């Protein structure tokens, strides 16, 4: 069809045919946008999607475009802006918490209330899902078809350019070279095939890439890296406590070298994605062994149920683009989505959306000639290419910080200090990590925010200095981190306030309704029943207990029965004047133990253990400590107690209980 020319631009006339090769996200977003916008402009185009995974009879998408299926907040926003609502059979889970796995401890980041993050399956795999679910690709395809696109099932294997510029697209059903060739004459071709070429193999030896060359003579495909994707079937009762969470890691071990990992629970499956030298070098058939080794990593063990068996339901090794293509536009043809560029390691679906939208808008508003495509479409791809350079640095720094025990501890501590002291909107470090994990900002902005003086200050003061102090405290009390995992125990400021409000009636009943001089709170998630948790807690004061055994502090039950009102525990310190006793004064079965300090400098204070159910078989164990210093009966005493209060090392309590809570969790969960 002759194209309309306007100021040397080639505009698609009404009735023109647009062939979209590949009905993955980029192809479908492109078709959808093109059709919707052309209708808005009272224009009429024929848009034909050609997809090799489509069933020739039903049009259903078979197999899967291997991917973790994470739908980032920015993609969720973009879908909403286009009035696209993801149905509940596509969404497997709404992600509420993102956990960054660190050598020291994991950093849990809550998805901000105004951001939405989901996980979906991309295709029909893994098969035998118990619930009726649809893949994201199938949903996007139906969306494009509903907008008026046509679907042809077949694999495109050849292109021929006609003298008038039109392009003949050859496709074969089932992709077999001997199958009958079908031809479609197109006025514009969008190449949305993703990257499925073999890494390392010269691209002229790769069939589809060779087929593109008559259309895009200067085309150089993106470099790709192998990944390993596994869908692991896990009994839903084991996985349920993890639903709504996404776990990202950046390191492996001496045996398995991983640069990036993600685990996303989806009902009865856990989607695992691994990238790294071990995967780069893996041979066919190594996948299962790599996944099994991955599950044995200590930081993975910290997350997964301890007695964890992992039947892999499906496994694949798709490529992920790590650079952008070159020469991806020419007259009446352009590569889009992964085949042009993808956001590095994160949020490729969103970059597929961005490139598809830019291409559709260019085709409609500027034209399909090479110049129009260069002016309208290329800047979007080039911007992503430039941004990925910062992405590389961001991921490198991230990997170094989280993969090194010392640095990871400093970073964790800095986040914790910020969390305790700053309101949510001022948590600069948490925001940086959230943006890296979720893809919620450009890599460039993330990179510069990492070096903002305030961020550096918080890492040095709230991270490095506090860590040095804590390490010294651990040395004094002889606390060793061996034989059990390290888990987050610090509370967000707002959680502290909420919990305090919750227990206020108890505090008031014991005369601590005001804010006491010293007030601390810690919490840890324990995957167990209240009975088991309280049974272990009842050993507080037993001579052979395996938690809370700081050097120099002899903690003994001196009267009563465990977890029974009247039970007394003595804290004997090297300085007799600092020793004291606590007595269990109130028990709410299955929920709460309240100890009162009977004597010593913290007399009248409270030590409270409380359990809250967070998920089935998972409880949040919180510890609250509050007391007032003695006021003194005369000026000298008052002065002395003031000095004591100023120098009182409240942080020592944090360090000891942080250590003890991790021990407790380990003891309970390994029972
Ligand atoms: C392991 C892994 C995990 C990922 N996780 C995420 C994530 O959690 N979130 C996220 O946003 N992004 C993720 N991505 C990136 C994301 O998958 C891609 O960016 C996105 O799929 C790109 O879409 P696309 O349409 O360009 O390509 P694809 O999704 O690859 O779709 C291309 C389509 O073209 C078809 N096709 C190919 N060749 C032909 C042919 N010759 N003829 C006809 N049809 C053809 C294919 O069958 C396919 O349906 C991940 C990628 C990988 C590799």
PDB file of N, CA and C in Angstrom, residues 20 49 86 117 127 157 182 221 263 268 340 356 365 369-370 384 390 396 541 593 652:
ATOM      1  N   UNK A  20       2.959  -7.376  13.736  1.00  0.00           N
ATOM      2  CA  UNK A  20       3.700  -7.372  14.999  1.00  0.00           C
ATOM      3  C   UNK A  20       4.209  -8.793  15.212  1.00  0.00           C
ATOM      4  N   UNK A  49      -0.997  -9.620  14.948  1.00  0.00           N
ATOM      5  CA  UNK A  49       0.033 -10.194  15.820  1.00  0.00           C
ATOM      6  C   UNK A  49       0.360 -11.594  15.317  1.00  0.00           C
ATOM      7  N   UNK A  86      -5.867  -5.386  36.106  1.00  0.00           N
ATOM      8  CA  UNK A  86      -5.413  -6.778  36.135  1.00  0.00           C
ATOM      9  C   UNK A  86      -6.439  -7.604  36.905  1.00  0.00           C
ATOM     10  N   UNK A 117       2.353  -3.518  43.911  1.00  0.00           N
ATOM     11  CA  UNK A 117       3.314  -4.416  43.278  1.00  0.00           C
ATOM     12  C   UNK A 117       2.674  -5.804  43.276  1.00  0.00           C
ATOM     13  N   UNK A 127       2.305 -26.149  34.859  1.00  0.00           N
ATOM     14  CA  UNK A 127       0.981 -26.738  34.647  1.00  0.00           C
ATOM     15  C   UNK A 127       0.487 -27.291  35.985  1.00  0.00           C
ATOM     16  N   UNK A 157       9.806 -16.499   9.976  1.00  0.00           N
ATOM     17  CA  UNK A 157      11.151 -16.997   9.673  1.00  0.00           C
ATOM     18  C   UNK A 157      11.846 -16.209   8.574  1.00  0.00           C
ATOM     19  N   UNK A 182       3.254 -19.157   4.988  1.00  0.00           N
ATOM     20  CA  UNK A 182       2.181 -18.190   4.753  1.00  0.00           C
ATOM     21  C   UNK A 182       2.841 -16.823   4.656  1.00  0.00           C
ATOM     22  N   UNK A 221      22.046  -7.355  17.868  1.00  0.00           N
ATOM     23  CA  UNK A 221      21.116  -7.664  18.967  1.00  0.00           C
ATOM     24  C   UNK A 221      21.709  -7.301  20.326  1.00  0.00           C
ATOM     25  N   UNK A 263      13.065 -14.635  44.775  1.00  0.00           N
ATOM     26  CA  UNK A 263      12.115 -15.699  45.122  1.00  0.00           C
ATOM     27  C   UNK A 263      10.774 -15.013  45.358  1.00  0.00           C
ATOM     28  N   UNK A 268       0.789 -21.975  45.541  1.00  0.00           N
ATOM     29  CA  UNK A 268       1.529 -23.184  45.915  1.00  0.00           C
ATOM     30  C   UNK A 268       2.878 -23.319  45.202  1.00  0.00           C
ATOM     31  N   UNK A 340      14.945  -4.559  21.558  1.00  0.00           N
ATOM     32  CA  UNK A 340      15.610  -3.256  21.427  1.00  0.00           C
ATOM     33  C   UNK A 340      16.390  -2.960  22.703  1.00  0.00           C
ATOM     34  N   UNK A 356       7.063   0.122  23.713  1.00  0.00           N
ATOM     35  CA  UNK A 356       5.882  -0.131  22.868  1.00  0.00           C
ATOM     36  C   UNK A 356       5.057   1.141  22.721  1.00  0.00           C
ATOM     37  N   UNK A 365       1.939   9.487  15.186  1.00  0.00           N
ATOM     38  CA  UNK A 365       2.085  10.947  15.175  1.00  0.00           C
ATOM     39  C   UNK A 365       3.134  11.452  14.193  1.00  0.00           C
ATOM     40  N   UNK A 369       8.757   6.195   8.525  1.00  0.00           N
ATOM     41  CA  UNK A 369      10.043   6.272   7.829  1.00  0.00           C
ATOM     42  C   UNK A 369      11.162   6.300   8.866  1.00  0.00           C
ATOM     43  N   UNK A 370      12.366   5.996   8.414  1.00  0.00           N
ATOM     44  CA  UNK A 370      13.495   5.865   9.346  1.00  0.00           C
ATOM     45  C   UNK A 370      13.703   7.145  10.145  1.00  0.00           C
ATOM     46  N   UNK A 384      16.861   4.594  27.958  1.00  0.00           N
ATOM     47  CA  UNK A 384      16.960   3.364  28.759  1.00  0.00           C
ATOM     48  C   UNK A 384      18.385   2.812  28.692  1.00  0.00           C
ATOM     49  N   UNK A 390      24.063   3.378  34.600  1.00  0.00           N
ATOM     50  CA  UNK A 390      24.005   3.639  36.046  1.00  0.00           C
ATOM     51  C   UNK A 390      23.517   2.388  36.775  1.00  0.00           C
ATOM     52  N   UNK A 396      26.251  -3.222  41.185  1.00  0.00           N
ATOM     53  CA  UNK A 396      27.577  -3.599  41.685  1.00  0.00           C
ATOM     54  C   UNK A 396      27.717  -3.175  43.152  1.00  0.00           C
ATOM     55  N   UNK A 541      15.674 -18.218  82.562  1.00  0.00           N
ATOM     56  CA  UNK A 541      16.056 -18.439  83.958  1.00  0.00           C
ATOM     57  C   UNK A 541      16.488 -19.868  84.242  1.00  0.00           C
ATOM     58  N   UNK A 593       3.166 -12.491  78.751  1.00  0.00           N
ATOM     59  CA  UNK A 593       3.768 -12.679  80.075  1.00  0.00           C
ATOM     60  C   UNK A 593       4.256 -11.310  80.533  1.00  0.00           C
ATOM     61  N   UNK A 652      23.065  -1.791  75.404  1.00  0.00           N
ATOM     62  CA  UNK A 652      23.545  -3.138  75.747  1.00  0.00           C
ATOM     63  C   UNK A 652      22.353  -4.094  75.813  1.00  0.00           C
TER      64      UNK A 652
END
